[in-house]
mmCIF file of C-alpha atoms in Angstrom:
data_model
loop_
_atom_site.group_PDB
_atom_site.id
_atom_site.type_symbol
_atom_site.label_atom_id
_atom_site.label_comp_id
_atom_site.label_asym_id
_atom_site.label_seq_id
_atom_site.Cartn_x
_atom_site.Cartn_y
_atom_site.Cartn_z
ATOM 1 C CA UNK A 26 20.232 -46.005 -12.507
ATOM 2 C CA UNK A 27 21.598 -42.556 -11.820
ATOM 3 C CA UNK A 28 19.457 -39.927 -9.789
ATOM 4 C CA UNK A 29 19.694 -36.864 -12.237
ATOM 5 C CA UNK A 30 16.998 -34.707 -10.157
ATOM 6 C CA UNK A 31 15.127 -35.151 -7.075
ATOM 7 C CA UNK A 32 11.884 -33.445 -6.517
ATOM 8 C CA UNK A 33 9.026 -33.253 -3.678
ATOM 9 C CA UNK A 34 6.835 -35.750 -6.009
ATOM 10 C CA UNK A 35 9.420 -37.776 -7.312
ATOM 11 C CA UNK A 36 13.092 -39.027 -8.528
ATOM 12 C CA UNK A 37 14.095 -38.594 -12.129
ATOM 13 C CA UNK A 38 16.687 -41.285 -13.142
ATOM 14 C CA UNK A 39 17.977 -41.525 -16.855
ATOM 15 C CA UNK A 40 17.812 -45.181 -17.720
ATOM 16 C CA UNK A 41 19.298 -44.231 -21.449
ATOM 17 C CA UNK A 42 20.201 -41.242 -23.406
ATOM 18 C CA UNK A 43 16.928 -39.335 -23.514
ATOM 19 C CA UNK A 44 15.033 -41.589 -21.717
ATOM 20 C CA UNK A 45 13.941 -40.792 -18.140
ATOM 21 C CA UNK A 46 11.984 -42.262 -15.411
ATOM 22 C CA UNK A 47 10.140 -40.541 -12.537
ATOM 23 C CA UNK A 48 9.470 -42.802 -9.676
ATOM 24 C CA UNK A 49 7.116 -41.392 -7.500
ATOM 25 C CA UNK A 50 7.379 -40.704 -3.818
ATOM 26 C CA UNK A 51 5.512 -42.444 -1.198
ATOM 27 C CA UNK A 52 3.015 -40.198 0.104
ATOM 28 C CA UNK A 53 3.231 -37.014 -2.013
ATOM 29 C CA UNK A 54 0.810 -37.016 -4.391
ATOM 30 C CA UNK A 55 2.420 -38.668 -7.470
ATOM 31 C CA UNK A 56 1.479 -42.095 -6.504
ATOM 32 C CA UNK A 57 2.598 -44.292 -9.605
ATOM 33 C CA UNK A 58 5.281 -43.938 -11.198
ATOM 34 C CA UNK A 59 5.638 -41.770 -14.538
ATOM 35 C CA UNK A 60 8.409 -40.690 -17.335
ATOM 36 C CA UNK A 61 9.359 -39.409 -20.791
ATOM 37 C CA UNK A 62 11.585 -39.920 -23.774
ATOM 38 C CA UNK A 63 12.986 -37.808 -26.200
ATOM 39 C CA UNK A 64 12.080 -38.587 -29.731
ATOM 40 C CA UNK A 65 14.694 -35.638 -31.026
ATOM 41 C CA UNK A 66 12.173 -32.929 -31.531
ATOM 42 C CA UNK A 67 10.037 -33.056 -28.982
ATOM 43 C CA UNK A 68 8.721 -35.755 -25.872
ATOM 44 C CA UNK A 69 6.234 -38.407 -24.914
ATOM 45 C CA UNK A 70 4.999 -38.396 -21.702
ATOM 46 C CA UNK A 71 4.254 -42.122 -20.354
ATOM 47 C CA UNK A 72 1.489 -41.520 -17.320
ATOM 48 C CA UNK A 73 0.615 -38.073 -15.660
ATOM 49 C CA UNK A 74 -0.096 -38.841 -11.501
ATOM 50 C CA UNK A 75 -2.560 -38.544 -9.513
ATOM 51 C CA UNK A 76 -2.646 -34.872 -9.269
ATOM 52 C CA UNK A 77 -1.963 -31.808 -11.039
ATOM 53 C CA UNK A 78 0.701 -30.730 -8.836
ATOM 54 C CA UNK A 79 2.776 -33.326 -9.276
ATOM 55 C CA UNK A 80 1.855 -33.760 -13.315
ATOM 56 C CA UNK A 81 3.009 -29.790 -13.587
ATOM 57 C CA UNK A 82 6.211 -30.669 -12.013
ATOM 58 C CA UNK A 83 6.937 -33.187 -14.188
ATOM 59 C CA UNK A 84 6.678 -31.088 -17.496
ATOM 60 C CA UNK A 85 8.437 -28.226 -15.855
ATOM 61 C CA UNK A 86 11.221 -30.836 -14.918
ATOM 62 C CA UNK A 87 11.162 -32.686 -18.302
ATOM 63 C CA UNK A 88 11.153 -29.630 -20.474
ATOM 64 C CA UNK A 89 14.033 -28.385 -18.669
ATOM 65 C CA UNK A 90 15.997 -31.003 -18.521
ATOM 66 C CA UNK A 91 15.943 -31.962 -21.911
ATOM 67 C CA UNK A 92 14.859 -27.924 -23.684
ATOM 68 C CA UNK A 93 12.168 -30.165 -25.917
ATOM 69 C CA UNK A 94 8.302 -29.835 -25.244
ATOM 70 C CA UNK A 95 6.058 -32.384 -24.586
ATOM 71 C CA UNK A 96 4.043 -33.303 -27.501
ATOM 72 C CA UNK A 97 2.335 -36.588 -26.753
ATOM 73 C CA UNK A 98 0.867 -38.065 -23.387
ATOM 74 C CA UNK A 99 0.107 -41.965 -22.867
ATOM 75 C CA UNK A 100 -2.262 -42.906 -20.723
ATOM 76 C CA UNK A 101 -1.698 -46.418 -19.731
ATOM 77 C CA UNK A 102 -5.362 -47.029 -18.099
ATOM 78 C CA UNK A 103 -7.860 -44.866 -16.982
ATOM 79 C CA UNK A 104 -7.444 -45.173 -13.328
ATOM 80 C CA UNK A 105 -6.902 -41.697 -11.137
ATOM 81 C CA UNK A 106 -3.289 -42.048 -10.151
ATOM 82 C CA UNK A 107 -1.976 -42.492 -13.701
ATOM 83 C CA UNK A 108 -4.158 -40.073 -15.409
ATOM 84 C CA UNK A 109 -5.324 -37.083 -12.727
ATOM 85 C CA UNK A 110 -2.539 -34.876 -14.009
ATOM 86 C CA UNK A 111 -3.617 -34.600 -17.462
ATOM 87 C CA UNK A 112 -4.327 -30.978 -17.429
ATOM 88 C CA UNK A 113 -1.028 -30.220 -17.589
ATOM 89 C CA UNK A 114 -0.149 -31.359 -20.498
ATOM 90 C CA UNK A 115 -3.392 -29.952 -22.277
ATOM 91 C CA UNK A 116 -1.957 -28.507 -25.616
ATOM 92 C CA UNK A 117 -0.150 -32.131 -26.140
ATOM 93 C CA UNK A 118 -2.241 -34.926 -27.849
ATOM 94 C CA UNK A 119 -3.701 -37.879 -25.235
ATOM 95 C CA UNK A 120 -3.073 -40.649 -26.385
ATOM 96 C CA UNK A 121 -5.056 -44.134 -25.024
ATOM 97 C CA UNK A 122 -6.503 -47.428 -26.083
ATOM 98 C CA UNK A 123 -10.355 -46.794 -27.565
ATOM 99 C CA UNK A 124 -11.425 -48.489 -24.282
ATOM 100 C CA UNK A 125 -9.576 -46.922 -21.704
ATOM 101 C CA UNK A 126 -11.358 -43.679 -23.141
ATOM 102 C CA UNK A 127 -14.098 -45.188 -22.970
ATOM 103 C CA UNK A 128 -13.802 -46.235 -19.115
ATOM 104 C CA UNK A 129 -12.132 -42.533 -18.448
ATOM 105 C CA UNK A 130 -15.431 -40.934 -19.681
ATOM 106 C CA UNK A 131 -17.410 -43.342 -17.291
ATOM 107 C CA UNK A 132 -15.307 -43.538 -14.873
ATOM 108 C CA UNK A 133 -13.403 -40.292 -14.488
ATOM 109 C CA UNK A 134 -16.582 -37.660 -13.537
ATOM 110 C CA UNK A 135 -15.903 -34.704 -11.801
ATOM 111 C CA UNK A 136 -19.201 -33.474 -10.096
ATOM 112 C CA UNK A 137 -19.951 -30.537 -7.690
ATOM 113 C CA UNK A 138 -16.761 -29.369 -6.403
ATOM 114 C CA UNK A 139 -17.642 -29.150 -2.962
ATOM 115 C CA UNK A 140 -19.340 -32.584 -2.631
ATOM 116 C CA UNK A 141 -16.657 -33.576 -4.444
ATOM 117 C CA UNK A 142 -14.398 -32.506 -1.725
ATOM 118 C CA UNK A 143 -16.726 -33.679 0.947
ATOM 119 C CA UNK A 144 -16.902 -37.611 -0.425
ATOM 120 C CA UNK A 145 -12.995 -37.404 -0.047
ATOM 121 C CA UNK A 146 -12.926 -35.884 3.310
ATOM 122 C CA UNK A 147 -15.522 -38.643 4.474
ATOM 123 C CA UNK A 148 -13.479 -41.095 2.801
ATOM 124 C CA UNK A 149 -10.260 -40.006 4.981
ATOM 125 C CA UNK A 150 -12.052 -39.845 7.697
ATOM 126 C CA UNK A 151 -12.588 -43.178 7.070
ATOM 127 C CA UNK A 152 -9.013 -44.332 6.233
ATOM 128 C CA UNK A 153 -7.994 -42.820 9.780
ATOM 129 C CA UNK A 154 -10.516 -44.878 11.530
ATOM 130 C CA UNK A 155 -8.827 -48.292 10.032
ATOM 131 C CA UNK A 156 -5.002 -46.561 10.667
ATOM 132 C CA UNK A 157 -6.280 -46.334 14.488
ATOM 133 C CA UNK A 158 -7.667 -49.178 14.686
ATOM 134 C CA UNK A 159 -4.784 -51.574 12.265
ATOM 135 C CA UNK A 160 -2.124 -53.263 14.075
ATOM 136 C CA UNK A 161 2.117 -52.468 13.816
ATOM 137 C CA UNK A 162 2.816 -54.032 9.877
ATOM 138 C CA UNK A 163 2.730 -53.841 5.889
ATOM 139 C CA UNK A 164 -0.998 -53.325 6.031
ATOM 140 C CA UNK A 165 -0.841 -50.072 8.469
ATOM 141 C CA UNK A 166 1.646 -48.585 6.222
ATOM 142 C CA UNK A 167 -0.504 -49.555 3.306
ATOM 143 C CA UNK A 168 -3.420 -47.223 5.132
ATOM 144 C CA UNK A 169 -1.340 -44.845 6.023
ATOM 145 C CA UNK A 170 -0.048 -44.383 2.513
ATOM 146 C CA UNK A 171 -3.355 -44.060 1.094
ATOM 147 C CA UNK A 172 -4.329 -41.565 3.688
ATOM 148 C CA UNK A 173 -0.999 -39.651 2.512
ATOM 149 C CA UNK A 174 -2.129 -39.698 -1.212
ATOM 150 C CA UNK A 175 -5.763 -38.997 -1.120
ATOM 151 C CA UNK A 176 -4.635 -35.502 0.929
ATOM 152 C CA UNK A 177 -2.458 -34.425 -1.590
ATOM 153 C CA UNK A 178 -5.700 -34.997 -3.733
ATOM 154 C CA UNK A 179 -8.241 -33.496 -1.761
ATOM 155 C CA UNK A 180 -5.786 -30.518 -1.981
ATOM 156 C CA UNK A 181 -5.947 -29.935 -5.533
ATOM 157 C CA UNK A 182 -9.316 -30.890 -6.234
ATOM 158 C CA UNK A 183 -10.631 -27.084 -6.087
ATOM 159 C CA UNK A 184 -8.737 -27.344 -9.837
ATOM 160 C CA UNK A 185 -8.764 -30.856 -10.702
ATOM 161 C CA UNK A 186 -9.839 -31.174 -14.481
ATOM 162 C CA UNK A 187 -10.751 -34.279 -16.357
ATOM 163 C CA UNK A 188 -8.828 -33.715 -19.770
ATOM 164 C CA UNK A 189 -9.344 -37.362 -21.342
ATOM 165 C CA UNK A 190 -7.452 -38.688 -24.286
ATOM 166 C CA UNK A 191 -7.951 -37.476 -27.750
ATOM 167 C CA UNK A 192 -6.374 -40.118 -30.044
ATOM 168 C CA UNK A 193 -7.155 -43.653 -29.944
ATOM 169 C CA UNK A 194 -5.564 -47.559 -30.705
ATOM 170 C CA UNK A 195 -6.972 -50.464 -30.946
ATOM 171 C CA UNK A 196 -4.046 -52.931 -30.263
ATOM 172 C CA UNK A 197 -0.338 -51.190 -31.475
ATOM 173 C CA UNK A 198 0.623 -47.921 -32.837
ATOM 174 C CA UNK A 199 4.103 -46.325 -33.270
ATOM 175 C CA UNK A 200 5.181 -42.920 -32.489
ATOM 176 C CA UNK A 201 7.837 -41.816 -34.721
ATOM 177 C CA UNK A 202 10.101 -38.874 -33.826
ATOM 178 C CA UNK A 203 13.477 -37.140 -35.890
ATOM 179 C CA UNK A 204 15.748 -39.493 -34.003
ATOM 180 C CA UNK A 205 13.473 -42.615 -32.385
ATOM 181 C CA UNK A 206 10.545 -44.384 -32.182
ATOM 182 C CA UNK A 207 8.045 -45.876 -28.936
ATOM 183 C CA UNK A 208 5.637 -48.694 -29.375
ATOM 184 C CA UNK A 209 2.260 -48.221 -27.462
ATOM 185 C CA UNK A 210 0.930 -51.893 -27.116
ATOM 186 C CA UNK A 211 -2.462 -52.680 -25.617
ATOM 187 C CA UNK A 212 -3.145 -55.595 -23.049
ATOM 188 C CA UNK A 213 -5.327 -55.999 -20.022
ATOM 189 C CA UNK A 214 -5.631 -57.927 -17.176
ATOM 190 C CA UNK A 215 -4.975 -54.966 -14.929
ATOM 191 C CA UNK A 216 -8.012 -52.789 -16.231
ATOM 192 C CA UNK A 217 -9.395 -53.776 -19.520
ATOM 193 C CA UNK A 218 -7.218 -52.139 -21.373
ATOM 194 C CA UNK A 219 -4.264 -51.925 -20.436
ATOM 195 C CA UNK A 220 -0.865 -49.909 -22.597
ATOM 196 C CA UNK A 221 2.624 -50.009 -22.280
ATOM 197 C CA UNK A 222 5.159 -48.397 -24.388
ATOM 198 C CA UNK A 223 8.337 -49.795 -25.648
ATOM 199 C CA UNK A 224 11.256 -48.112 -26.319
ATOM 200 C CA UNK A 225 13.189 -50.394 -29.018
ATOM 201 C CA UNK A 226 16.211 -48.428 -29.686
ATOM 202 C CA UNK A 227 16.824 -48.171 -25.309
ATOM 203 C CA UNK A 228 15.393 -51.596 -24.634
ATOM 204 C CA UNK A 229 13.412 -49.720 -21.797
ATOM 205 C CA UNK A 230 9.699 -51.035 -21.351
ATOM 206 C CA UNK A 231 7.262 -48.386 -18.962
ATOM 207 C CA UNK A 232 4.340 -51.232 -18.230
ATOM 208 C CA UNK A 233 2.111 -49.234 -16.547
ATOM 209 C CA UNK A 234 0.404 -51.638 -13.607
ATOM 210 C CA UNK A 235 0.951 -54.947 -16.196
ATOM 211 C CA UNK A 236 4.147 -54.490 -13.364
ATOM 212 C CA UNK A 237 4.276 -53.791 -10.209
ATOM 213 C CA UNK A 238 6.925 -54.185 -7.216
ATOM 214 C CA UNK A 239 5.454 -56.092 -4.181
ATOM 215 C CA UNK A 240 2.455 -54.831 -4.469
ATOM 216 C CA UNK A 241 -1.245 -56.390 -4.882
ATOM 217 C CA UNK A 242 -2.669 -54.785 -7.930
ATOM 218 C CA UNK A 243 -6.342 -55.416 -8.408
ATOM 219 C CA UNK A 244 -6.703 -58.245 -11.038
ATOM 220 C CA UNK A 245 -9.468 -58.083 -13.541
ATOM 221 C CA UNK A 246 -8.645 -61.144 -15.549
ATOM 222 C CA UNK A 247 -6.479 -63.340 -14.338
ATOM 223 C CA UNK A 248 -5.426 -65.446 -17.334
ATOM 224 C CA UNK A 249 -5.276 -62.422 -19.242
ATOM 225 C CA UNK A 250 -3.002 -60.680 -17.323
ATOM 226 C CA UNK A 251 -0.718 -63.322 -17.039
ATOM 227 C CA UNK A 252 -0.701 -63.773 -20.687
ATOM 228 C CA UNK A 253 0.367 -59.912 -21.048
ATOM 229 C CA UNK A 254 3.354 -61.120 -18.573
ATOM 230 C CA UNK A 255 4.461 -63.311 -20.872
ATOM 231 C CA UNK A 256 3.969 -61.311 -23.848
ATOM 232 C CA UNK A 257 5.805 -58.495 -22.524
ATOM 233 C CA UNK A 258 8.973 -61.182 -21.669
ATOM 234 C CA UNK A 259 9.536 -61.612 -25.465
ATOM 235 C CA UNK A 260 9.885 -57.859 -25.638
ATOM 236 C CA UNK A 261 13.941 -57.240 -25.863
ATOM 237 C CA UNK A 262 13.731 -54.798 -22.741
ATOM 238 C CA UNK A 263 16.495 -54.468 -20.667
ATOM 239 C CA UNK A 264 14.657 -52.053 -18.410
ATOM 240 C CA UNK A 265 11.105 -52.037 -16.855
ATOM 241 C CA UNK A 266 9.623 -49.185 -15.146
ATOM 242 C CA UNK A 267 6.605 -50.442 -13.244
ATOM 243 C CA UNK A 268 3.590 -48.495 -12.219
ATOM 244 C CA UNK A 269 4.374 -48.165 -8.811
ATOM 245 C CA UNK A 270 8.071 -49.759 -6.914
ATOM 246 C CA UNK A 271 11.873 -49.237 -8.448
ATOM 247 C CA UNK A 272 13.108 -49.198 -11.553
ATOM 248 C CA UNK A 273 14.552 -52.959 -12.649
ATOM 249 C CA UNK A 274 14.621 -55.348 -15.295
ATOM 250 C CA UNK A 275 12.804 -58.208 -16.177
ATOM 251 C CA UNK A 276 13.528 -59.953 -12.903
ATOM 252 C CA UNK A 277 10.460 -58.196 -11.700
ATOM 253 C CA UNK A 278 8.201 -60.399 -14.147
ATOM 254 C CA UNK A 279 8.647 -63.727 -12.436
ATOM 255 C CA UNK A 280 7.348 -62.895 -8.985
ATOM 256 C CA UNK A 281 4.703 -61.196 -10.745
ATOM 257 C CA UNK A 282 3.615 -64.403 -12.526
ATOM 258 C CA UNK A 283 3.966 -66.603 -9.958
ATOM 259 C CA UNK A 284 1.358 -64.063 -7.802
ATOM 260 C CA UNK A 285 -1.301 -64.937 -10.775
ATOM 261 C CA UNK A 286 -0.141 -68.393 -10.993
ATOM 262 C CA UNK A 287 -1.371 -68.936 -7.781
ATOM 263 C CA UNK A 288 -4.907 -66.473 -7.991
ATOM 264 C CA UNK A 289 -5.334 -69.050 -11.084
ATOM 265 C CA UNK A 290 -4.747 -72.329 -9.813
ATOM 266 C CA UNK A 291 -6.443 -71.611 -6.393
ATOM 267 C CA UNK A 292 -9.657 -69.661 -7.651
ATOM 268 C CA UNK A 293 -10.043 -71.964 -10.721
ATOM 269 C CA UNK A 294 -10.006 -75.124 -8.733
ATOM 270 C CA UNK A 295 -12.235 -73.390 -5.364
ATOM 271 C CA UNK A 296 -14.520 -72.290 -7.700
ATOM 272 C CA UNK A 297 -15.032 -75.650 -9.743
ATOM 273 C CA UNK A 298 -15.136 -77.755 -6.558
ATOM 274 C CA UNK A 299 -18.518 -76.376 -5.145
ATOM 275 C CA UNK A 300 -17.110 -73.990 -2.522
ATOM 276 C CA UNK A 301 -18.636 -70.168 -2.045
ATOM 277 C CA UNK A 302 -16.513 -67.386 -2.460
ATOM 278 C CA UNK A 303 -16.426 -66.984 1.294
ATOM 279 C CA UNK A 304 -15.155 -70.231 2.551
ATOM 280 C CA UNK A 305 -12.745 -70.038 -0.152
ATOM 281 C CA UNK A 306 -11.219 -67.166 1.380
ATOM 282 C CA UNK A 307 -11.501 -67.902 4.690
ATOM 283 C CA UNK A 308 -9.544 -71.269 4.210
ATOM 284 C CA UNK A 309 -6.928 -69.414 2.077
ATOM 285 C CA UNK A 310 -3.738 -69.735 3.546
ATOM 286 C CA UNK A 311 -1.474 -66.693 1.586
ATOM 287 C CA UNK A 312 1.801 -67.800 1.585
ATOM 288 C CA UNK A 313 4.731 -65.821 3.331
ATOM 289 C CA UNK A 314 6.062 -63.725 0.332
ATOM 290 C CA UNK A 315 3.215 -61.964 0.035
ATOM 291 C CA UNK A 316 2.812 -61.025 3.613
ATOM 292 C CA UNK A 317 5.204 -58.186 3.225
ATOM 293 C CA UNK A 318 3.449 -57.086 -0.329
ATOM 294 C CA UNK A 319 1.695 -53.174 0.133
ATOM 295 C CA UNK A 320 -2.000 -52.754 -0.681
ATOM 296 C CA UNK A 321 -4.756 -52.232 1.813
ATOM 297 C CA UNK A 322 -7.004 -54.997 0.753
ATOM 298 C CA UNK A 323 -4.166 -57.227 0.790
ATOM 299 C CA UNK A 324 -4.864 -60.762 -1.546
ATOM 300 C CA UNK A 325 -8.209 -60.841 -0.203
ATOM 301 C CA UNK A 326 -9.467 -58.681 -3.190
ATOM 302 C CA UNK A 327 -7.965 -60.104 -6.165
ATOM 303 C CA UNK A 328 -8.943 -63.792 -4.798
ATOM 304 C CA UNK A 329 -12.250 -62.595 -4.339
ATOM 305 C CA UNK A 330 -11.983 -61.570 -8.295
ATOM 306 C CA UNK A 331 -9.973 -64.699 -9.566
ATOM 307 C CA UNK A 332 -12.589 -66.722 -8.437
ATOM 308 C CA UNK A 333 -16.061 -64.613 -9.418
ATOM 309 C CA UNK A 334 -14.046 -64.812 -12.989
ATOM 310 C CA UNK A 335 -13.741 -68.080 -12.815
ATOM 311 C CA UNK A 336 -17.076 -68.969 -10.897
ATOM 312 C CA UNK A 337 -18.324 -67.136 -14.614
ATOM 313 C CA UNK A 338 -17.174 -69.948 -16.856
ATOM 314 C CA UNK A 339 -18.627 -73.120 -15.226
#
């Protein structure tokens, strides 16, 4: 996909006429991956970052680029590094599943500023003791990265906002514009609720976390999530953005289904036979594709969670 502007927070690539992607940079305070279409009058914003800085850089860049103003913001879940930029886009309407505004108010408190500032501080502090201490590899970098990103946070949190979403869906609704549509459907798996918006007309799909490149996204639901997978095959995109990783197609949905295949199959059974969670674990054995997958907890987390879900329904 061609590179039509380059920024400290991320790379803008046009994936079809009036339809961009911003991939975020490792490290600068983006964090996932973002973008916007033009509807013919005016934008949708898919995702805002994880901090305002970046979020403001990203309507500066897609207002310019395309002279239309951003009317309408998705929020694909409620978690920090897809929704932390909101307040930049505060005159647009927020748009999110009823439940993911539900977890954002919950979820999403800003309290005193200062001890605000303080928890992350302590918490970096803490992320540089494990970077010292990690050995050469994927799980290093993974620190490292997180270190990277949480900075960039702790730097704007003197005017970090929590501007949640204003309109709600239950399971579809449809944006209409002068010259296009986008379909905002709701899964989970990921979070429990979960949005990703279709663009028919482009055959460009922005999933949101549903899709991820090498990467081990926390897992709520297992068999949910990889039902979404397959839901979102059918869909007649030609183009996926994940929430974090490059731009692709729908060759990034099988190696995400065979990582829940095996949470499934693995927890279900563990779980069924009699074993705790811990010796589970322990006798886990992840195979050598996913050695080289990012994320600081590594598998360890999501088996933990594939099998407590299924532990659940004995």
């Amino acid at each position: 996909m061609p590179i039509v502007r380059e920024t400290p927070y991320f790379i803008l690539q046009e994936l079809s006429e009036g339809v961009f992607a911003a991939v975020a940079k490792p490290g600068q305070g983006a964090w996932s991956n973002s973008g916007f279409v033009d509807l013919g009058a005016e934008l949708v914003v898919f995702d805002t970052f994880n901090t305002p800085s970046a979020a403001e850089e990203l309507r500066r860049q897609a207002e310019s680029l395309t002279g239309k103003k951003a009317a309408y913001v998705v929020n694909s879940h409620y978690h920090g590094d897809h929704v932390f930029g909101n307040q930049a886009f505060g005159d647009a309407v927020i748009v999110s599943t009823r439940t993911t505004r539900e977890w954002f108010e919950e979820k999403n408190i800003m309290g005193d500023p200062e001890e605000e500032q303080k928890e992350t501080a302590a918490y970096l502090t803490g992320l540089q003791n494990q970077i010292s201490a990690a050995e050469p590899g994927i799980r290093r970098e993974s620190l490292i990265n997180q270190h990277l990103e949480m900075e960039k946070l702790l730097a704007d949190l003197p005017r970090l906002k929590m501007v949640k979403p204003a309109l709600v869906f239950e399971s579809r609704l449809t944006i209409h514009g002068a010259e296009r549509r986008v379909e905002l459907h709701c899964f989970s798996g990921h979070t429990a609720s979960d949005a990703i918006m279709y663009v028919p007309d482009a055959g460009v799909l922005f999933a949101g976390d549903l899709v991820t490149e090498n990467l081990h996204v926390p897992v709520t639901d297992p068999p949910a999530f990889r039902a979404a997978l397959e839901a979102l095959a059918k869909l007649e995109a030609e183009t996926l953005v994940p929430g974090h990783g490059n731009v692709g197609t729908k060759e990034l949905l099988p190696p995400m289904a065979g990582y829940l295949d095996l949470l499934i199959d693995s927890s279900r059974g563990a779980a069924s036979s009699g074993k705790t969670v811990e010796e589970f674990i322990s006798a886990f054995q992840v195979p050598a594709e996913y050695h080289v997958w990012r994320g600081i907890n590594g598998m360890e987390r999501n088996l933990k969670t594939a099998y407590e879900f299924f532990a659940l329904q004995k």
